[in-house]
PDB file of C-alpha atoms in Angstrom:
ATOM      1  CA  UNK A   1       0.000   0.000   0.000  1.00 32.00           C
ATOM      2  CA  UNK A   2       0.967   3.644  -1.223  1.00 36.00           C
ATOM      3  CA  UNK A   3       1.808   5.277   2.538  1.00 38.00           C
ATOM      4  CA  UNK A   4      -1.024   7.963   2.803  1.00 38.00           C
ATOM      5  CA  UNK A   5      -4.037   5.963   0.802  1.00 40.00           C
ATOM      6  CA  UNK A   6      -6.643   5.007   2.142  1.00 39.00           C
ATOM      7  CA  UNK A   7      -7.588   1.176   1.690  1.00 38.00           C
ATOM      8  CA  UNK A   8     -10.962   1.688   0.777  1.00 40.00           C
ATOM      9  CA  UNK A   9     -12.389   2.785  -2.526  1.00 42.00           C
ATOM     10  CA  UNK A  10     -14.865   5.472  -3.782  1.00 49.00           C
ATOM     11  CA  UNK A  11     -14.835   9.197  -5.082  1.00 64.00           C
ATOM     12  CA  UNK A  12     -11.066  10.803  -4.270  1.00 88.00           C
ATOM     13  CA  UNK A  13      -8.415  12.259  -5.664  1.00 91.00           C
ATOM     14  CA  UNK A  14      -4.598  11.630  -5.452  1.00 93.00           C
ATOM     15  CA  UNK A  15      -1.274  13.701  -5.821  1.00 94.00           C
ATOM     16  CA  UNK A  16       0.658  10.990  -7.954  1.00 95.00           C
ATOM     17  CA  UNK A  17       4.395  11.812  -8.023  1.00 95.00           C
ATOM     18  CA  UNK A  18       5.821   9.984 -10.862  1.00 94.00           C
ATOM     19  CA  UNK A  19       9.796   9.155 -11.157  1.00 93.00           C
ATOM     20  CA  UNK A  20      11.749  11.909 -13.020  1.00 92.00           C
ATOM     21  CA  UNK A  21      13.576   9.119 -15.346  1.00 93.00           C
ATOM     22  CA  UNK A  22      10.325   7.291 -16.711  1.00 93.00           C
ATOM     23  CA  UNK A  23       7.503  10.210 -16.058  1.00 94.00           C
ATOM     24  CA  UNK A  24       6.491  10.301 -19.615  1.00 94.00           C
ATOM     25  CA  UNK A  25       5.922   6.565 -19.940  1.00 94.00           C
ATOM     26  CA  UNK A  26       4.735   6.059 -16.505  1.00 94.00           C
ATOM     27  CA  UNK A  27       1.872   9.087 -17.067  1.00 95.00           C
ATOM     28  CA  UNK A  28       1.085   7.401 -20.330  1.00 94.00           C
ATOM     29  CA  UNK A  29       0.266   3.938 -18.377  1.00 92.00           C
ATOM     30  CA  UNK A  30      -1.088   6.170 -15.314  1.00 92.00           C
ATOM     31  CA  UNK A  31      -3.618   7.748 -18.532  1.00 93.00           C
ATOM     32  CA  UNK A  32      -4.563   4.624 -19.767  1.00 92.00           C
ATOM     33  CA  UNK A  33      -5.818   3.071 -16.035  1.00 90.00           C
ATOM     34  CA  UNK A  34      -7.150   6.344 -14.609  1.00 92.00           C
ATOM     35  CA  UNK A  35      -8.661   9.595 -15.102  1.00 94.00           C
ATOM     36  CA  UNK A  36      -5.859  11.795 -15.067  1.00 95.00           C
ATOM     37  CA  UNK A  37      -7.338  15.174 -14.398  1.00 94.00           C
ATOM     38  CA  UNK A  38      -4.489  17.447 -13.967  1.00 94.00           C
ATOM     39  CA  UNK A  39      -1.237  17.703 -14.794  1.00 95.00           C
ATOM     40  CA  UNK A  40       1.177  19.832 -12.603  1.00 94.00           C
ATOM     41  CA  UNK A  41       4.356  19.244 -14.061  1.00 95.00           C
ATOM     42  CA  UNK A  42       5.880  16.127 -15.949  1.00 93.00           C
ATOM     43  CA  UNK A  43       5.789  14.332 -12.711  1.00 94.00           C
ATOM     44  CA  UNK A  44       3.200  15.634 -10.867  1.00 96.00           C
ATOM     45  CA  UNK A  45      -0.129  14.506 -11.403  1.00 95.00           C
ATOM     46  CA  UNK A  46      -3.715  14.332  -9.929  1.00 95.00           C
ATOM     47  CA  UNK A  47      -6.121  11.552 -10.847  1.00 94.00           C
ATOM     48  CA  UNK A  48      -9.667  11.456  -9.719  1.00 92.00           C
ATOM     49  CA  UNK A  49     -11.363   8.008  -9.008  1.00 90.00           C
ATOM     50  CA  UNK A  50     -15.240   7.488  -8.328  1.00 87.00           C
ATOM     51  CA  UNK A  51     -17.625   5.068  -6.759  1.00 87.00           C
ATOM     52  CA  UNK A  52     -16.265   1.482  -6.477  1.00 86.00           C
ATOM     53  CA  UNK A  53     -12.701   2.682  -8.473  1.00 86.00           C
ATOM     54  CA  UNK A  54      -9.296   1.463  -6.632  1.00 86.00           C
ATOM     55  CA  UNK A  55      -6.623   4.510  -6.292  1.00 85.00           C
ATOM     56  CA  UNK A  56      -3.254   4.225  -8.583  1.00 85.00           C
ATOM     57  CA  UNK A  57      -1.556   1.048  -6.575  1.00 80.00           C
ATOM     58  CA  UNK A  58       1.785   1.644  -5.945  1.00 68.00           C
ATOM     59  CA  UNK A  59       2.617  -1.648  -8.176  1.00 76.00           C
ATOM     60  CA  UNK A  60       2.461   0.547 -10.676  1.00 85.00           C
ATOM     61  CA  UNK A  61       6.089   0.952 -12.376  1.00 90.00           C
ATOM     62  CA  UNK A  62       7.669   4.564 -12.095  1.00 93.00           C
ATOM     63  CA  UNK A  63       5.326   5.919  -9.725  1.00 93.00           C
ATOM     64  CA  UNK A  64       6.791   7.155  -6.546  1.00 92.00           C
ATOM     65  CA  UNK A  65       4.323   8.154  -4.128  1.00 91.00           C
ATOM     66  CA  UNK A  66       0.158   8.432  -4.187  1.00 91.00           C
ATOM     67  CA  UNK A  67      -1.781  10.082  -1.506  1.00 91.00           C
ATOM     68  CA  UNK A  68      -5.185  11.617  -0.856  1.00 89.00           C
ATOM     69  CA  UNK A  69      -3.638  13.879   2.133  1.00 87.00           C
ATOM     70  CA  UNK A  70      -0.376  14.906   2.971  1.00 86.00           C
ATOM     71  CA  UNK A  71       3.060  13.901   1.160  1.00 87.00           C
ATOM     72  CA  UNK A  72       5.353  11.777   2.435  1.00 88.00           C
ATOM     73  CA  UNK A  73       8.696  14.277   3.502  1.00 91.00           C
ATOM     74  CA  UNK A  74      11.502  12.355   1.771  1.00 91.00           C
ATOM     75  CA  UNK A  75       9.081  12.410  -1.686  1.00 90.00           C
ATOM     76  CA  UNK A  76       8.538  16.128  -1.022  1.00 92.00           C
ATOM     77  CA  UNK A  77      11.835  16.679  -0.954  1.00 93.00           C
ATOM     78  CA  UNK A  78      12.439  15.224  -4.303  1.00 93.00           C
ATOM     79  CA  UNK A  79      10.270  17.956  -6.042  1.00 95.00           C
ATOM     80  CA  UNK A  80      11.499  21.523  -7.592  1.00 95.00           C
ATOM     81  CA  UNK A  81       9.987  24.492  -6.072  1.00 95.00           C
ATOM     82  CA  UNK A  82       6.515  24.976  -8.427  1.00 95.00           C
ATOM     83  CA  UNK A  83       5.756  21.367  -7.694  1.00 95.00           C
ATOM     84  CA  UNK A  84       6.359  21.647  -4.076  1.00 94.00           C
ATOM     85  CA  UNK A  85       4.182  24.437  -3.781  1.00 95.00           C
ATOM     86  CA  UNK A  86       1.521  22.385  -5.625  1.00 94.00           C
ATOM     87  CA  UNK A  87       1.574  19.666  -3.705  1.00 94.00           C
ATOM     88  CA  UNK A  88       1.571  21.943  -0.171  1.00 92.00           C
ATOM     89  CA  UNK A  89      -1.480  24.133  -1.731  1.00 91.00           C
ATOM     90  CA  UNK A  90      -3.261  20.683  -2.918  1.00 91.00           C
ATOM     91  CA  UNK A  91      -2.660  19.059   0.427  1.00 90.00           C
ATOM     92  CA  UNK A  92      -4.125  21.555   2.599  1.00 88.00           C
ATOM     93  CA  UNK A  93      -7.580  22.101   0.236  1.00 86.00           C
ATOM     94  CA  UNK A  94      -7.979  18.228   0.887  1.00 84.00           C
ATOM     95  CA  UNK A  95      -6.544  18.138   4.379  1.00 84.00           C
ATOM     96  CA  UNK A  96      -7.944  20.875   6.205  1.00 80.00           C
ATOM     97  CA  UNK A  97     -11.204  22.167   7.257  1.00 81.00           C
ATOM     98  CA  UNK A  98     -14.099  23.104   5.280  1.00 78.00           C
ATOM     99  CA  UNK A  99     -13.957  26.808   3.704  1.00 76.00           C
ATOM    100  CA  UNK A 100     -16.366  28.989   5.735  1.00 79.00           C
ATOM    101  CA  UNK A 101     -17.326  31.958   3.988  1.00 78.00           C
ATOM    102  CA  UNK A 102     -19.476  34.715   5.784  1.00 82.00           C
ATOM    103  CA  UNK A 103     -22.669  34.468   3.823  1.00 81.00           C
ATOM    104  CA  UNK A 104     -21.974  30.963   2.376  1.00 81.00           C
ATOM    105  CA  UNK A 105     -25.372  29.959   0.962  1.00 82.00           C
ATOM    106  CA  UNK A 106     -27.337  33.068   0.925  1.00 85.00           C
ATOM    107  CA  UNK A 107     -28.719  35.370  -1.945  1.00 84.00           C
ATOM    108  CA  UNK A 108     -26.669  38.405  -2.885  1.00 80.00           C
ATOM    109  CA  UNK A 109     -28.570  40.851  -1.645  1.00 80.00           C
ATOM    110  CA  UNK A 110     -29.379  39.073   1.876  1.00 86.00           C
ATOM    111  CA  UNK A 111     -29.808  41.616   4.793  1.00 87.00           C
ATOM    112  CA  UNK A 112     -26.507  42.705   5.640  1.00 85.00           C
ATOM    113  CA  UNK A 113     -24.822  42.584   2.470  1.00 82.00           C
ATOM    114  CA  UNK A 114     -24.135  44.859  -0.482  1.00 80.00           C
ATOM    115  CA  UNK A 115     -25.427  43.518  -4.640  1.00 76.00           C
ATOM    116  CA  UNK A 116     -22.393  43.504  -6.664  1.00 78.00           C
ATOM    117  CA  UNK A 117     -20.990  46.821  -8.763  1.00 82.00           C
ATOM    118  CA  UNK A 118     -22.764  46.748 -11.826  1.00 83.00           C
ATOM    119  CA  UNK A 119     -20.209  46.365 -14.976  1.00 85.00           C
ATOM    120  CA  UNK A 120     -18.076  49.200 -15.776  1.00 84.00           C
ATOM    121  CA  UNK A 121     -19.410  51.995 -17.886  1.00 78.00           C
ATOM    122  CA  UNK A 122     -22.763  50.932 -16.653  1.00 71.00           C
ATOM    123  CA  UNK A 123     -25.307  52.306 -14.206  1.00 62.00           C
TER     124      UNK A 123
END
């Protein structure tokens, strides 16, 4: 098991970090077994898996770490300074607590808060 996956299956996404030597081939498998839904860099990659779909295993030839929270420090340590700030902003969104916006859920022009500017060069 990939340290930082969950056993179970269902909806989830992953940070895959692929090796630097064999990233093009390995996202080229990784494309062809999963829905590949962004990619960061040549080796840094998120795939998104639904109901009753496994996560990338870490089997999987060239791949050197998959989690659905927080990276592994040695693997982190392995990435240039873009991907590491991916992986840090993509780790806290699914890590952390739930955005709470003032207003979440309420019409625009709810008591106690202003309708937005109208366009420019319009009144």
């Amino acid at each position: 098991m990939v340290p930082g996956i969950s056993p179970s299956s269902g909806n989830g996404e992953y940070l895959v970090i692929l090796n630097r030597e064999s990233a093009p081939e390995t996202l080229a498998a990784l494309s062809a077994q999963f829905r590949v839904t962004q990619v960061v860099s040549p080796r840094v990659v998120i795939v998104s898996t639904g109901p009753g779909e496994h996560p990338p295993p870490a089997s999987l030839p060239g791949v050197l770490a998959a989690t659905n929270g927080e990276l592994n420090p040695m693997v982190a340590a392995t990435l240039d300074e873009t991907e590491m700030l991916f992986a840090a902003a993509w780790a806290s969104r699914v890590t952390g607590p739930p955005k709470q916006r003032k207003g979440e859920g309420l019409s625009w022009d709810s008591p106690g808060f202003l309708p937005p500017d109208p366009p420019a060069g319009r009144s």
